[in-house]
Short mmCIF file of C-alpha atoms in Angstrom, two decimals:
data_model
loop_
_atom_site.label_atom_id
_atom_site.label_comp_id
_atom_site.label_asym_id
_atom_site.label_seq_id
_atom_site.Cartn_x
_atom_site.Cartn_y
_atom_site.Cartn_z
CA MET A 1 93.41 106.50 130.91
CA LYS A 2 94.65 108.94 128.11
CA PRO A 3 97.48 107.84 125.77
CA PRO A 4 101.13 109.28 126.22
CA PRO A 5 102.06 111.99 124.09
CA PHE A 6 102.88 111.25 120.54
CA SER A 7 103.65 113.09 117.15
CA TYR A 8 101.13 112.16 114.45
CA HIS A 9 101.84 111.76 110.79
CA ASP A 10 99.23 111.25 108.42
CA PRO A 11 100.95 110.12 105.21
CA ARG A 12 98.54 109.90 101.88
CA THR A 13 100.84 106.94 99.81
CA VAL A 14 102.47 103.96 100.80
CA GLY A 15 105.82 104.99 100.03
CA ASP A 16 105.43 107.94 102.48
CA VAL A 17 104.39 105.10 105.11
CA VAL A 18 107.50 103.41 104.35
CA GLY A 19 109.92 106.69 104.47
CA LEU A 20 108.22 107.59 107.72
CA LEU A 21 108.77 103.80 109.21
CA ASN A 22 112.18 103.90 107.99
CA SER A 23 113.22 107.41 109.05
CA LEU A 24 111.35 107.69 112.88
CA GLU A 25 112.51 105.67 115.80
CA ASN A 26 109.71 103.82 117.91
CA ALA A 27 106.72 104.45 115.90
CA ARG A 28 103.71 102.71 115.57
CA VAL A 29 101.03 102.35 112.71
CA LEU A 30 97.11 103.19 113.22
CA ALA A 31 94.62 101.16 110.98
CA GLY A 32 91.34 101.04 112.86
CA GLY A 33 92.61 101.73 116.33
CA GLN A 34 90.61 98.93 117.94
CA SER A 35 93.73 96.95 119.40
CA LEU A 36 96.39 100.10 119.35
CA MET A 37 94.01 102.94 120.71
CA PRO A 38 93.32 100.91 124.10
CA MET A 39 97.02 99.71 124.06
CA LEU A 40 98.03 103.42 124.25
CA ASN A 41 95.28 104.67 126.68
CA MET A 42 96.35 101.41 129.00
CA ARG A 43 100.03 102.47 128.15
CA PHE A 44 101.05 99.02 127.14
CA VAL A 45 102.68 100.68 124.01
CA LEU A 46 104.79 104.23 124.38
CA PRO A 47 105.54 105.51 120.69
CA ASP A 48 107.22 108.24 119.91
CA HIS A 49 105.30 108.63 116.67
CA VAL A 50 101.84 107.29 115.26
CA ILE A 51 101.38 106.83 111.70
CA ASP A 52 97.66 106.95 110.57
CA LEU A 53 97.08 104.93 107.64
CA ASN A 54 93.48 105.89 107.25
CA LYS A 55 94.15 108.43 104.02
CA VAL A 56 96.75 106.28 102.27
CA GLU A 57 95.19 105.28 99.13
CA GLY A 58 95.17 101.63 97.81
CA LEU A 59 95.10 99.92 100.91
CA SER A 60 91.11 98.74 101.04
CA TYR A 61 89.73 96.16 98.89
CA ILE A 62 88.74 92.92 98.02
CA ARG A 63 88.98 91.31 94.52
CA LEU A 64 89.83 87.86 93.42
CA THR A 65 92.52 87.80 90.98
CA GLY A 66 92.27 84.69 89.21
CA ALA A 67 91.90 82.15 92.06
CA THR A 68 93.44 84.29 94.87
CA LEU A 69 91.21 86.24 97.23
CA GLU A 70 93.32 89.51 97.60
CA ILE A 71 92.11 91.76 101.00
CA GLY A 72 93.74 94.98 101.34
CA ALA A 73 94.89 95.89 105.23
CA MET A 74 92.67 98.76 105.43
CA THR A 75 89.95 96.86 104.69
CA ARG A 76 87.39 96.94 107.60
CA GLN A 77 85.86 94.09 109.32
CA ARG A 78 82.28 95.04 108.19
CA GLU A 79 83.47 95.44 104.67
CA ILE A 80 84.71 91.47 104.64
CA GLU A 81 81.12 90.59 106.84
CA PHE A 82 79.06 91.99 103.98
CA SER A 83 81.27 90.81 101.13
CA ASN A 84 79.51 88.61 98.63
CA VAL A 85 83.20 87.58 97.20
CA ILE A 86 83.85 86.58 101.18
CA ARG A 87 80.90 84.86 101.56
CA ARG A 88 81.25 82.76 98.70
CA ARG A 89 84.90 82.24 98.26
CA CYS A 90 85.67 81.95 101.89
CA PRO A 91 83.17 80.94 104.07
CA LEU A 92 85.75 80.26 107.10
CA MET A 93 86.24 83.68 107.38
CA TYR A 94 82.49 84.79 106.82
CA ASP A 95 81.34 82.91 109.82
CA ALA A 96 84.39 83.92 111.53
CA ILE A 97 83.94 87.81 110.64
CA ARG A 98 80.64 87.87 112.53
CA GLN A 99 82.22 86.58 115.83
CA VAL A 100 84.37 90.02 116.04
CA GLY A 101 83.87 92.06 118.83
CA HIS A 102 80.09 93.76 117.97
CA ARG A 103 78.99 96.13 115.39
CA GLN A 104 80.93 99.43 116.18
CA THR A 105 84.39 97.85 116.75
CA ARG A 106 83.68 95.80 112.80
CA ASN A 107 82.75 99.45 111.53
CA ARG A 108 86.19 100.43 112.19
CA GLY A 109 88.76 97.71 113.01
CA THR A 110 90.54 96.91 110.03
CA LEU A 111 92.38 93.33 108.31
CA GLY A 112 95.60 94.49 108.52
CA GLY A 113 95.34 95.76 112.40
CA SER A 114 94.21 92.69 113.31
CA LEU A 115 96.86 90.78 111.72
CA CYS A 116 99.80 93.13 112.90
CA HIS A 117 98.51 92.93 116.17
CA LEU A 118 98.10 89.60 116.29
CA ASP A 119 94.96 89.90 118.04
CA PRO A 120 93.23 86.39 118.60
CA SER A 121 90.29 88.16 119.95
CA ALA A 122 89.49 89.12 116.28
CA GLU A 123 89.39 85.89 115.02
CA LEU A 124 91.40 86.89 111.63
CA VAL A 125 94.63 85.55 112.96
CA SER A 126 93.51 82.32 113.06
CA CYS A 127 91.97 82.31 109.81
CA ALA A 128 94.96 83.94 108.36
CA ALA A 129 97.36 80.68 109.98
CA ALA A 130 94.22 78.22 109.00
CA LEU A 131 94.33 79.25 105.27
CA ASP A 132 97.65 79.43 104.97
CA ALA A 133 97.42 83.22 103.95
CA THR A 134 100.15 85.36 102.59
CA VAL A 135 100.66 88.77 103.39
CA THR A 136 102.33 91.19 101.24
CA VAL A 137 104.25 93.86 102.83
CA ALA A 138 106.12 97.08 101.71
CA GLY A 139 109.90 98.21 102.78
CA PRO A 140 112.59 100.32 101.59
CA ALA A 141 113.62 97.45 99.05
CA GLY A 142 109.98 97.22 97.54
CA SER A 143 107.28 95.07 98.35
CA ARG A 144 107.47 91.22 98.94
CA GLU A 145 105.30 88.49 100.18
CA ILE A 146 105.76 86.24 103.80
CA GLU A 147 104.11 82.94 104.49
CA PHE A 148 101.48 83.94 106.92
CA ALA A 149 103.33 81.15 109.66
CA ASN A 150 106.28 83.43 109.22
CA PHE A 151 104.40 86.70 109.69
CA PRO A 152 104.63 87.06 113.77
CA VAL A 153 108.60 86.10 113.45
CA LEU A 154 108.77 89.33 111.30
CA LEU A 155 106.35 91.72 113.52
CA SER A 156 108.48 90.44 117.09
CA THR A 157 111.88 91.67 115.37
CA LEU A 158 110.37 95.20 114.12
CA HIS A 159 109.18 95.36 117.56
CA GLN A 160 112.17 95.17 119.19
CA HIS A 161 113.61 98.04 117.18
#
């Protein structure tokens, strides 16, 4: 199948993404595409707008800030798989990521895409829940942190609009 028709948006900054999401109705965000593209092709989702995050600066990183491990939303699963920081500081994620799909999907799939689609086949949702992760989100009022246990509730309210 082919995806339904939609308007494509290619922002460069988080502020641009927030502005688009705030002004467009029925929009979906594209990260790596490993979850969204099959859903579009099978017409499980029918957005009027797709907002591509791939050229947004500053969303791909793995870093330690004090004792806190931070991973950006656009960090590819493959980067997580080969990160020495992940291997040392988060062995659960290191072991789990190697069970995700195959090399080709890990090359494109992102942490943010897996978490936002609550994709259980990516193992990362279970890791985030088991590790009591915190998700940082950006919106019109700025950024805020959400405990991962509350993240699915937030997502369900966003998809109802």
